[in-house]
Tab-separated table of N, CA and C in Angstrom:
chain	number	residue	atom	x	y	z
A	527	UNK	N	10.184	24.391	4.659
A	527	UNK	CA	10.853	24.771	5.843
A	527	UNK	C	11.287	23.600	6.744
A	528	UNK	N	12.483	23.505	7.137
A	528	UNK	CA	13.041	22.504	7.958
A	528	UNK	C	12.411	22.251	9.270
A	529	UNK	N	12.381	21.115	9.699
A	529	UNK	CA	11.794	20.772	11.019
A	529	UNK	C	12.893	20.247	11.867
A	530	UNK	N	12.940	20.559	13.134
A	530	UNK	CA	13.826	20.062	14.030
A	530	UNK	C	13.360	18.928	14.919
A	531	UNK	N	14.048	17.808	14.771
A	531	UNK	CA	13.590	16.570	15.473
A	531	UNK	C	14.522	16.376	16.712
A	532	UNK	N	14.075	15.920	17.826
A	532	UNK	CA	14.959	15.689	18.989
A	532	UNK	C	14.506	14.184	19.207
A	533	UNK	N	15.439	13.232	18.743
A	533	UNK	CA	15.196	11.838	18.793
A	533	UNK	C	15.350	11.224	20.145
A	534	UNK	N	16.012	11.923	21.136
A	534	UNK	CA	16.106	11.445	22.468
A	534	UNK	C	14.753	11.546	23.199
A	535	UNK	N	13.969	12.649	23.020
A	535	UNK	CA	12.774	12.824	23.809
A	535	UNK	C	11.598	12.587	22.944
A	536	UNK	N	11.771	12.402	21.568
A	536	UNK	CA	10.604	12.088	20.641
A	536	UNK	C	9.763	13.257	20.574
A	537	UNK	N	10.340	14.508	20.415
A	537	UNK	CA	9.642	15.748	20.309
A	537	UNK	C	10.303	16.480	19.015
A	538	UNK	N	9.400	17.372	18.546
A	538	UNK	CA	10.013	18.298	17.564
A	538	UNK	C	9.240	19.607	17.683
A	539	UNK	N	9.824	20.623	17.191
A	539	UNK	CA	9.173	21.893	17.192
A	539	UNK	C	8.357	22.109	15.881
A	540	UNK	N	7.103	22.538	15.896
A	540	UNK	CA	6.229	22.674	14.864
A	540	UNK	C	6.768	23.711	13.885
A	541	UNK	N	6.908	23.505	12.680
A	541	UNK	CA	7.465	24.475	11.724
A	541	UNK	C	6.443	25.687	11.520
A	542	UNK	N	5.113	25.435	11.858
A	542	UNK	CA	4.124	26.364	11.610
A	542	UNK	C	3.777	27.208	12.871
A	543	UNK	N	3.726	26.621	13.999
A	543	UNK	CA	3.309	27.279	15.237
A	543	UNK	C	4.421	27.581	16.184
A	544	UNK	N	5.503	26.796	16.062
A	544	UNK	CA	6.717	26.818	17.084
A	544	UNK	C	6.386	26.184	18.367
A	545	UNK	N	5.202	25.398	18.467
A	545	UNK	CA	5.039	24.726	19.689
A	545	UNK	C	5.615	23.260	19.640
A	546	UNK	N	5.848	22.749	20.823
A	546	UNK	CA	6.462	21.412	20.957
A	546	UNK	C	5.496	20.288	20.706
A	547	UNK	N	5.918	19.469	19.704
A	547	UNK	CA	5.116	18.321	19.276
A	547	UNK	C	5.639	17.024	19.728
A	548	UNK	N	4.916	16.133	20.217
A	548	UNK	CA	5.369	14.950	20.886
A	548	UNK	C	4.951	13.709	19.815
A	549	UNK	N	6.018	12.758	19.722
A	549	UNK	CA	5.587	11.539	18.945
A	549	UNK	C	4.513	10.752	19.516
A	550	UNK	N	3.629	10.300	18.671
A	550	UNK	CA	2.511	9.548	19.110
A	550	UNK	C	1.699	8.987	17.924
A	551	UNK	N	0.477	8.502	18.376
A	551	UNK	CA	-0.329	7.805	17.260
A	551	UNK	C	-1.739	8.365	17.517
A	552	UNK	N	-2.436	8.672	16.475
A	552	UNK	CA	-3.870	9.163	16.635
A	552	UNK	C	-4.738	8.502	15.619
A	553	UNK	N	-6.008	8.449	15.977
A	553	UNK	CA	-6.826	7.646	14.946
A	553	UNK	C	-7.019	8.693	13.821
A	554	UNK	N	-7.127	8.101	12.629
A	554	UNK	CA	-7.342	8.988	11.375
A	554	UNK	C	-8.174	8.163	10.489
A	555	UNK	N	-9.267	8.877	9.940
A	555	UNK	CA	-10.305	8.312	8.943
A	555	UNK	C	-9.719	8.393	7.581
A	556	UNK	N	-9.728	7.153	6.965
A	556	UNK	CA	-9.466	7.174	5.440
A	556	UNK	C	-10.761	6.874	4.818
A	557	UNK	N	-11.118	7.734	3.851
A	557	UNK	CA	-12.377	7.557	3.099
A	557	UNK	C	-12.124	7.493	1.590
A	558	UNK	N	-12.807	6.508	0.882
A	558	UNK	CA	-12.708	6.444	-0.506
A	558	UNK	C	-14.074	5.932	-1.069
A	559	UNK	N	-14.596	6.764	-1.993
A	559	UNK	CA	-15.830	6.529	-2.448
A	559	UNK	C	-17.018	6.203	-1.534
A	560	UNK	N	-16.919	6.999	-0.493
A	560	UNK	CA	-18.061	6.877	0.526
A	560	UNK	C	-17.787	5.770	1.566
A	561	UNK	N	-16.729	5.012	1.428
A	561	UNK	CA	-16.423	3.910	2.425
A	561	UNK	C	-15.203	4.388	3.258
A	562	UNK	N	-15.403	4.080	4.589
A	562	UNK	CA	-14.209	4.631	5.470
A	562	UNK	C	-13.752	3.505	6.263
A	563	UNK	N	-12.395	3.759	6.625
A	563	UNK	CA	-11.851	2.901	7.706
A	563	UNK	C	-10.990	3.822	8.508
A	564	UNK	N	-10.699	3.426	9.854
A	564	UNK	CA	-9.928	4.227	10.762
A	564	UNK	C	-8.567	3.571	11.001
A	565	UNK	N	-7.443	4.295	10.882
A	565	UNK	CA	-6.118	3.831	11.043
A	565	UNK	C	-5.425	4.586	12.230
A	566	UNK	N	-4.500	3.884	12.671
A	566	UNK	CA	-3.634	4.514	13.806
A	566	UNK	C	-2.599	5.276	12.993
A	567	UNK	N	-2.530	6.671	12.908
A	567	UNK	CA	-1.613	7.440	12.157
A	567	UNK	C	-0.529	7.881	13.087
A	568	UNK	N	0.742	7.493	12.909
A	568	UNK	CA	1.803	7.879	13.719
A	568	UNK	C	2.238	9.393	13.324
A	569	UNK	N	2.798	10.091	14.163
A	569	UNK	CA	3.258	11.430	13.805
A	569	UNK	C	3.639	12.223	14.997
A	570	UNK	N	4.032	13.633	14.847
A	570	UNK	CA	4.355	14.419	15.918
A	570	UNK	C	3.046	15.259	16.140
A	571	UNK	N	2.505	15.299	17.357
A	571	UNK	CA	1.256	15.956	17.614
A	571	UNK	C	1.389	16.868	18.780
A	572	UNK	N	0.500	18.059	18.748
A	572	UNK	CA	0.551	19.033	19.708
A	572	UNK	C	-0.288	18.569	20.925
A	573	UNK	N	-0.079	19.002	22.086
A	573	UNK	CA	-1.005	18.509	23.218
A	573	UNK	C	-2.331	19.045	23.121
A	574	UNK	N	-2.542	20.047	22.357
A	574	UNK	CA	-3.792	20.699	22.210
A	574	UNK	C	-4.887	19.783	21.286
A	575	UNK	N	-4.185	18.882	20.717
A	575	UNK	CA	-5.034	17.972	19.784
A	575	UNK	C	-5.197	18.506	18.431
A	576	UNK	N	-4.495	19.458	17.982
A	576	UNK	CA	-4.525	19.956	16.723
A	576	UNK	C	-3.724	19.214	15.710
A	577	UNK	N	-3.550	19.687	14.525
A	577	UNK	CA	-2.901	18.971	13.514
A	577	UNK	C	-1.466	18.480	13.694
A	578	UNK	N	-1.139	17.255	13.176
A	578	UNK	CA	0.295	16.743	13.525
A	578	UNK	C	1.129	17.090	12.314
A	579	UNK	N	2.374	16.639	12.538
A	579	UNK	CA	3.330	16.612	11.524
A	579	UNK	C	3.679	15.328	11.216
A	580	UNK	N	3.737	14.829	9.964
A	580	UNK	CA	4.146	13.367	9.585
A	580	UNK	C	5.457	13.434	8.741
A	581	UNK	N	6.255	12.421	9.137
A	581	UNK	CA	7.630	12.512	8.602
A	581	UNK	C	7.811	10.983	8.251
A	582	UNK	N	8.743	10.758	7.255
A	582	UNK	CA	9.234	9.481	6.846
A	582	UNK	C	8.211	8.567	6.448
A	583	UNK	N	8.099	7.367	6.933
A	583	UNK	CA	7.008	6.412	6.504
A	583	UNK	C	5.723	6.616	7.162
A	584	UNK	N	5.351	7.707	8.072
A	584	UNK	CA	4.261	7.822	8.747
A	584	UNK	C	2.924	7.588	7.942
A	585	UNK	N	2.964	8.097	6.800
A	585	UNK	CA	1.776	7.968	5.875
A	585	UNK	C	1.582	6.682	5.311
A	586	UNK	N	2.353	5.669	5.450
A	586	UNK	CA	2.288	4.343	4.751
A	586	UNK	C	0.939	3.654	5.176
A	587	UNK	N	0.594	3.916	6.514
A	587	UNK	CA	-0.669	3.275	7.002
A	587	UNK	C	-1.944	3.845	6.247
A	588	UNK	N	-1.796	5.067	5.860
A	588	UNK	CA	-2.966	5.716	5.144
A	588	UNK	C	-2.845	5.062	3.701
A	589	UNK	N	-1.805	5.009	3.052
A	589	UNK	CA	-1.724	4.401	1.627
A	589	UNK	C	-2.259	2.971	1.721
A	590	UNK	N	-1.829	2.112	2.748
A	590	UNK	CA	-2.263	0.773	2.923
A	590	UNK	C	-3.814	0.675	2.977
A	591	UNK	N	-4.387	1.566	3.848
A	591	UNK	CA	-5.849	1.544	4.055
A	591	UNK	C	-6.632	1.932	2.718
A	592	UNK	N	-5.951	2.867	1.987
A	592	UNK	CA	-6.540	3.329	0.764
A	592	UNK	C	-6.627	2.238	-0.355
A	593	UNK	N	-5.488	1.338	-0.292
A	593	UNK	CA	-5.394	0.200	-1.163
A	593	UNK	C	-6.474	-0.866	-0.848
A	594	UNK	N	-6.631	-0.967	0.448
A	594	UNK	CA	-7.581	-2.008	0.953
A	594	UNK	C	-9.051	-1.546	0.580
A	595	UNK	N	-9.343	-0.333	0.652
A	595	UNK	CA	-10.620	0.149	0.255
A	595	UNK	C	-10.834	0.139	-1.262
A	596	UNK	N	-9.717	0.477	-2.051
A	596	UNK	CA	-9.805	0.326	-3.509
A	596	UNK	C	-10.190	-1.096	-3.972
A	597	UNK	N	-9.502	-1.967	-3.172
A	597	UNK	CA	-9.467	-3.418	-3.549
A	597	UNK	C	-11.113	-3.884	-3.355
A	598	UNK	N	-11.587	-3.440	-2.143
A	598	UNK	CA	-12.912	-3.758	-1.727
A	598	UNK	C	-13.932	-3.157	-2.707
A	599	UNK	N	-13.695	-1.789	-3.097
A	599	UNK	CA	-14.791	-1.114	-3.921
A	599	UNK	C	-14.573	-1.321	-5.399
A	600	UNK	N	-13.376	-1.146	-5.822
A	600	UNK	CA	-13.087	-1.100	-7.361
A	600	UNK	C	-12.544	-2.429	-7.948
A	601	UNK	N	-12.162	-3.273	-6.918
A	601	UNK	CA	-11.603	-4.598	-7.408
A	601	UNK	C	-10.042	-4.497	-7.777
A	602	UNK	N	-9.462	-3.418	-7.504
A	602	UNK	CA	-7.972	-3.227	-7.681
A	602	UNK	C	-7.345	-3.897	-6.623
A	603	UNK	N	-6.521	-5.132	-6.909
A	603	UNK	CA	-5.935	-5.737	-5.759
A	603	UNK	C	-4.805	-5.004	-5.111
A	604	UNK	N	-4.787	-5.159	-3.654
A	604	UNK	CA	-3.820	-4.604	-2.992
A	604	UNK	C	-2.454	-5.412	-3.188
A	605	UNK	N	-1.342	-4.569	-2.920
A	605	UNK	CA	-0.003	-5.296	-3.057
A	605	UNK	C	0.104	-6.723	-2.418
A	606	UNK	N	-0.440	-6.733	-1.138
A	606	UNK	CA	-0.335	-8.181	-0.414
A	606	UNK	C	-1.178	-9.190	-1.184
A	607	UNK	N	-2.326	-8.766	-1.741
A	607	UNK	CA	-3.111	-9.734	-2.524
A	607	UNK	C	-2.339	-10.297	-3.828
A	608	UNK	N	-1.697	-9.286	-4.423
A	608	UNK	CA	-1.010	-9.583	-5.577
A	608	UNK	C	0.082	-10.604	-5.365
A	609	UNK	N	0.822	-10.419	-4.381
A	609	UNK	CA	1.851	-11.242	-3.848
A	609	UNK	C	1.339	-12.720	-3.538
A	610	UNK	N	0.231	-12.648	-2.784
A	610	UNK	CA	-0.406	-13.931	-2.373
A	610	UNK	C	-0.724	-14.662	-3.680
A	611	UNK	N	-1.467	-14.060	-4.550
A	611	UNK	CA	-1.754	-14.795	-5.762
A	611	UNK	C	-0.625	-15.279	-6.579
A	612	UNK	N	0.529	-14.416	-6.682
A	612	UNK	CA	1.595	-14.873	-7.386
A	612	UNK	C	2.305	-16.070	-6.749
A	613	UNK	N	2.412	-16.002	-5.570
A	613	UNK	CA	3.209	-17.028	-4.676
A	613	UNK	C	2.266	-18.336	-4.782
A	614	UNK	N	0.921	-18.171	-4.761
A	614	UNK	CA	0.080	-19.365	-4.824
A	614	UNK	C	0.151	-20.112	-6.159
A	615	UNK	N	0.409	-19.232	-7.274
A	615	UNK	CA	0.730	-19.784	-8.466
A	615	UNK	C	2.241	-20.326	-8.696
A	616	UNK	N	2.945	-20.235	-7.646
A	616	UNK	CA	4.378	-20.645	-7.614
A	616	UNK	C	5.245	-19.915	-8.851
A	617	UNK	N	4.987	-18.601	-8.943
A	617	UNK	CA	5.702	-17.792	-9.956
A	617	UNK	C	6.673	-16.824	-9.208
A	618	UNK	N	7.833	-16.574	-9.867
A	618	UNK	CA	8.577	-15.411	-9.309
A	618	UNK	C	8.019	-14.264	-9.962
A	619	UNK	N	8.606	-13.130	-9.440
A	619	UNK	CA	8.035	-11.825	-9.971
A	619	UNK	C	8.382	-11.867	-11.476
A	620	UNK	N	9.598	-12.224	-11.766
A	620	UNK	CA	9.974	-12.145	-13.233
A	620	UNK	C	9.161	-13.073	-14.102
A	621	UNK	N	8.902	-14.302	-13.682
A	621	UNK	CA	8.129	-15.187	-14.393
A	621	UNK	C	6.631	-14.763	-14.545
A	622	UNK	N	6.098	-14.105	-13.498
A	622	UNK	CA	4.787	-13.550	-13.659
A	622	UNK	C	4.703	-12.403	-14.634
A	623	UNK	N	5.689	-11.539	-14.576
A	623	UNK	CA	5.769	-10.380	-15.510
A	623	UNK	C	5.797	-10.885	-16.965
A	624	UNK	N	6.623	-11.931	-17.206
A	624	UNK	CA	6.808	-12.496	-18.513
A	624	UNK	C	5.468	-13.163	-18.924
A	625	UNK	N	4.941	-13.935	-18.101
A	625	UNK	CA	3.629	-14.663	-18.410
A	625	UNK	C	2.509	-13.703	-18.698
A	626	UNK	N	2.375	-12.681	-17.915
A	626	UNK	CA	1.254	-11.768	-18.059
A	626	UNK	C	1.593	-10.726	-19.146
A	627	UNK	N	2.827	-10.819	-19.784
A	627	UNK	CA	3.144	-9.818	-20.767
A	627	UNK	C	3.116	-8.349	-20.317
A	628	UNK	N	3.684	-8.185	-19.086
A	628	UNK	CA	3.596	-6.817	-18.560
A	628	UNK	C	5.026	-6.284	-18.222
A	629	UNK	N	6.056	-6.999	-18.521
A	629	UNK	CA	7.483	-6.697	-18.189
A	629	UNK	C	7.883	-7.526	-16.964
A	630	UNK	N	9.067	-7.624	-17.013
A	630	UNK	CA	9.799	-8.493	-15.993
A	630	UNK	C	9.758	-7.855	-14.631
A	631	UNK	N	9.790	-6.444	-14.589
A	631	UNK	CA	9.798	-5.822	-13.162
A	631	UNK	C	8.345	-5.339	-12.747
A	632	UNK	N	7.327	-5.544	-13.495
A	632	UNK	CA	6.112	-5.060	-13.155
A	632	UNK	C	5.575	-5.691	-11.813
A	633	UNK	N	5.791	-6.895	-11.580
A	633	UNK	CA	5.231	-7.507	-10.360
A	633	UNK	C	5.867	-7.022	-9.127
A	634	UNK	N	7.169	-6.646	-9.162
A	634	UNK	CA	7.931	-6.010	-8.144
A	634	UNK	C	7.283	-4.632	-7.876
A	635	UNK	N	6.895	-4.005	-8.956
A	635	UNK	CA	6.275	-2.629	-8.715
A	635	UNK	C	4.795	-2.699	-8.172
A	636	UNK	N	4.170	-3.725	-8.669
A	636	UNK	CA	2.868	-3.861	-8.133
A	636	UNK	C	2.866	-4.262	-6.692
A	637	UNK	N	3.805	-5.187	-6.246
A	637	UNK	CA	3.771	-5.662	-4.782
A	637	UNK	C	4.361	-4.674	-3.976
A	638	UNK	N	5.033	-3.611	-4.461
A	638	UNK	CA	5.544	-2.519	-3.626
A	638	UNK	C	4.664	-1.342	-3.611
A	639	UNK	N	3.599	-1.503	-4.319
A	639	UNK	CA	2.557	-0.528	-4.377
A	639	UNK	C	2.946	0.819	-5.136
A	640	UNK	N	3.937	0.535	-6.015
A	640	UNK	CA	4.455	1.722	-6.849
A	640	UNK	C	3.453	2.011	-8.004
A	641	UNK	N	2.868	0.958	-8.518
A	641	UNK	CA	1.909	1.015	-9.654
A	641	UNK	C	0.831	0.097	-9.548
A	642	UNK	N	-0.272	0.281	-10.079
A	642	UNK	CA	-1.395	-0.670	-10.007
A	642	UNK	C	-1.410	-1.386	-11.351
A	643	UNK	N	-1.794	-2.702	-11.282
A	643	UNK	CA	-1.911	-3.517	-12.545
A	643	UNK	C	-3.181	-2.897	-13.267
A	644	UNK	N	-3.099	-3.140	-14.666
A	644	UNK	CA	-4.033	-2.678	-15.607
A	644	UNK	C	-5.315	-3.709	-15.407
A	645	UNK	N	-6.463	-3.297	-15.995
A	645	UNK	CA	-7.678	-4.053	-15.869
A	645	UNK	C	-7.587	-5.433	-16.348
A	646	UNK	N	-6.962	-5.614	-17.558
A	646	UNK	CA	-6.766	-7.052	-18.159
A	646	UNK	C	-5.890	-7.831	-17.297
A	647	UNK	N	-4.882	-7.253	-16.713
A	647	UNK	CA	-3.944	-7.997	-15.697
A	647	UNK	C	-4.576	-8.438	-14.557
A	648	UNK	N	-5.528	-7.597	-13.931
A	648	UNK	CA	-6.328	-7.891	-12.764
A	648	UNK	C	-7.269	-9.098	-13.133
A	649	UNK	N	-7.835	-8.992	-14.237
A	649	UNK	CA	-8.782	-9.995	-14.538
A	649	UNK	C	-8.119	-11.430	-14.918
A	650	UNK	N	-6.937	-11.334	-15.519
A	650	UNK	CA	-6.156	-12.625	-15.636
A	650	UNK	C	-5.722	-13.157	-14.324
A	651	UNK	N	-5.234	-12.248	-13.428
A	651	UNK	CA	-4.784	-12.810	-12.040
A	651	UNK	C	-6.012	-13.416	-11.493
A	652	UNK	N	-7.133	-12.785	-11.472
A	652	UNK	CA	-8.405	-13.340	-10.768
A	652	UNK	C	-8.783	-14.711	-11.350
A	653	UNK	N	-8.709	-14.716	-12.599
A	653	UNK	CA	-9.051	-16.050	-13.266
A	653	UNK	C	-8.021	-17.207	-13.018
A	654	UNK	N	-6.772	-16.861	-12.860
A	654	UNK	CA	-5.737	-17.765	-12.548
A	654	UNK	C	-5.757	-18.224	-11.013
A	655	UNK	N	-6.194	-17.281	-10.313
A	655	UNK	CA	-6.355	-17.573	-8.888
A	655	UNK	C	-7.464	-18.635	-8.678
A	656	UNK	N	-8.587	-18.622	-9.396
A	656	UNK	CA	-9.667	-19.466	-9.278
A	656	UNK	C	-9.425	-20.811	-10.014
A	657	UNK	N	-8.572	-20.717	-11.089
A	657	UNK	CA	-8.221	-21.798	-12.073
A	657	UNK	C	-6.697	-21.949	-12.338
A	658	UNK	N	-5.941	-22.336	-11.320
A	658	UNK	CA	-4.615	-22.335	-11.620
A	658	UNK	C	-4.110	-23.311	-12.583
A	659	UNK	N	-5.020	-24.292	-12.959
A	659	UNK	CA	-4.596	-25.206	-14.036
A	659	UNK	C	-4.592	-24.545	-15.283
A	660	UNK	N	-5.062	-23.437	-15.563
A	660	UNK	CA	-4.981	-22.805	-16.793
A	660	UNK	C	-3.618	-22.173	-16.984
A	661	UNK	N	-2.718	-22.083	-16.007
A	661	UNK	CA	-1.348	-21.565	-16.031
A	661	UNK	C	-0.526	-22.313	-17.215
A	662	UNK	N	-0.696	-23.631	-17.253
A	662	UNK	CA	0.023	-24.420	-18.292
A	662	UNK	C	-0.351	-23.904	-19.624
A	663	UNK	N	-1.626	-23.540	-19.868
A	663	UNK	CA	-2.000	-23.200	-21.202
A	663	UNK	C	-1.398	-21.833	-21.599
A	664	UNK	N	-1.242	-20.939	-20.661
A	664	UNK	CA	-0.473	-19.714	-20.941
A	664	UNK	C	1.010	-19.723	-21.235
A	665	UNK	N	1.608	-20.871	-20.673
A	665	UNK	CA	2.954	-21.008	-20.996
A	665	UNK	C	3.131	-21.522	-22.417
């Protein structure tokens, strides 16, 4: 069902209830394997405090929080961590993809959060972050 947005007043009509929703931010709890964090979730919300409508990039804050929790709990590096390690090693995305044998576009996808690196790739990244001198041996 289509929603109608009014960008001048930052309101929209709820497709479910017909009530006027106002653009705002509300706290939202993201939970992963028993660990939680609270994020400020943008959206269109009713004055009654009920459920909101999220459009466009609104949910990216939830995705980012989930990646932070996965990094903390499962050791799967978040996109920002992958970029930090790659730049610390002074590798372009293509060089890193070639060196790690994952394809020349893989690091672009990792850093945009489109896919997660495999276990062996994560282990190699972790090892090289701690011992960057091993980079020459891989080349």
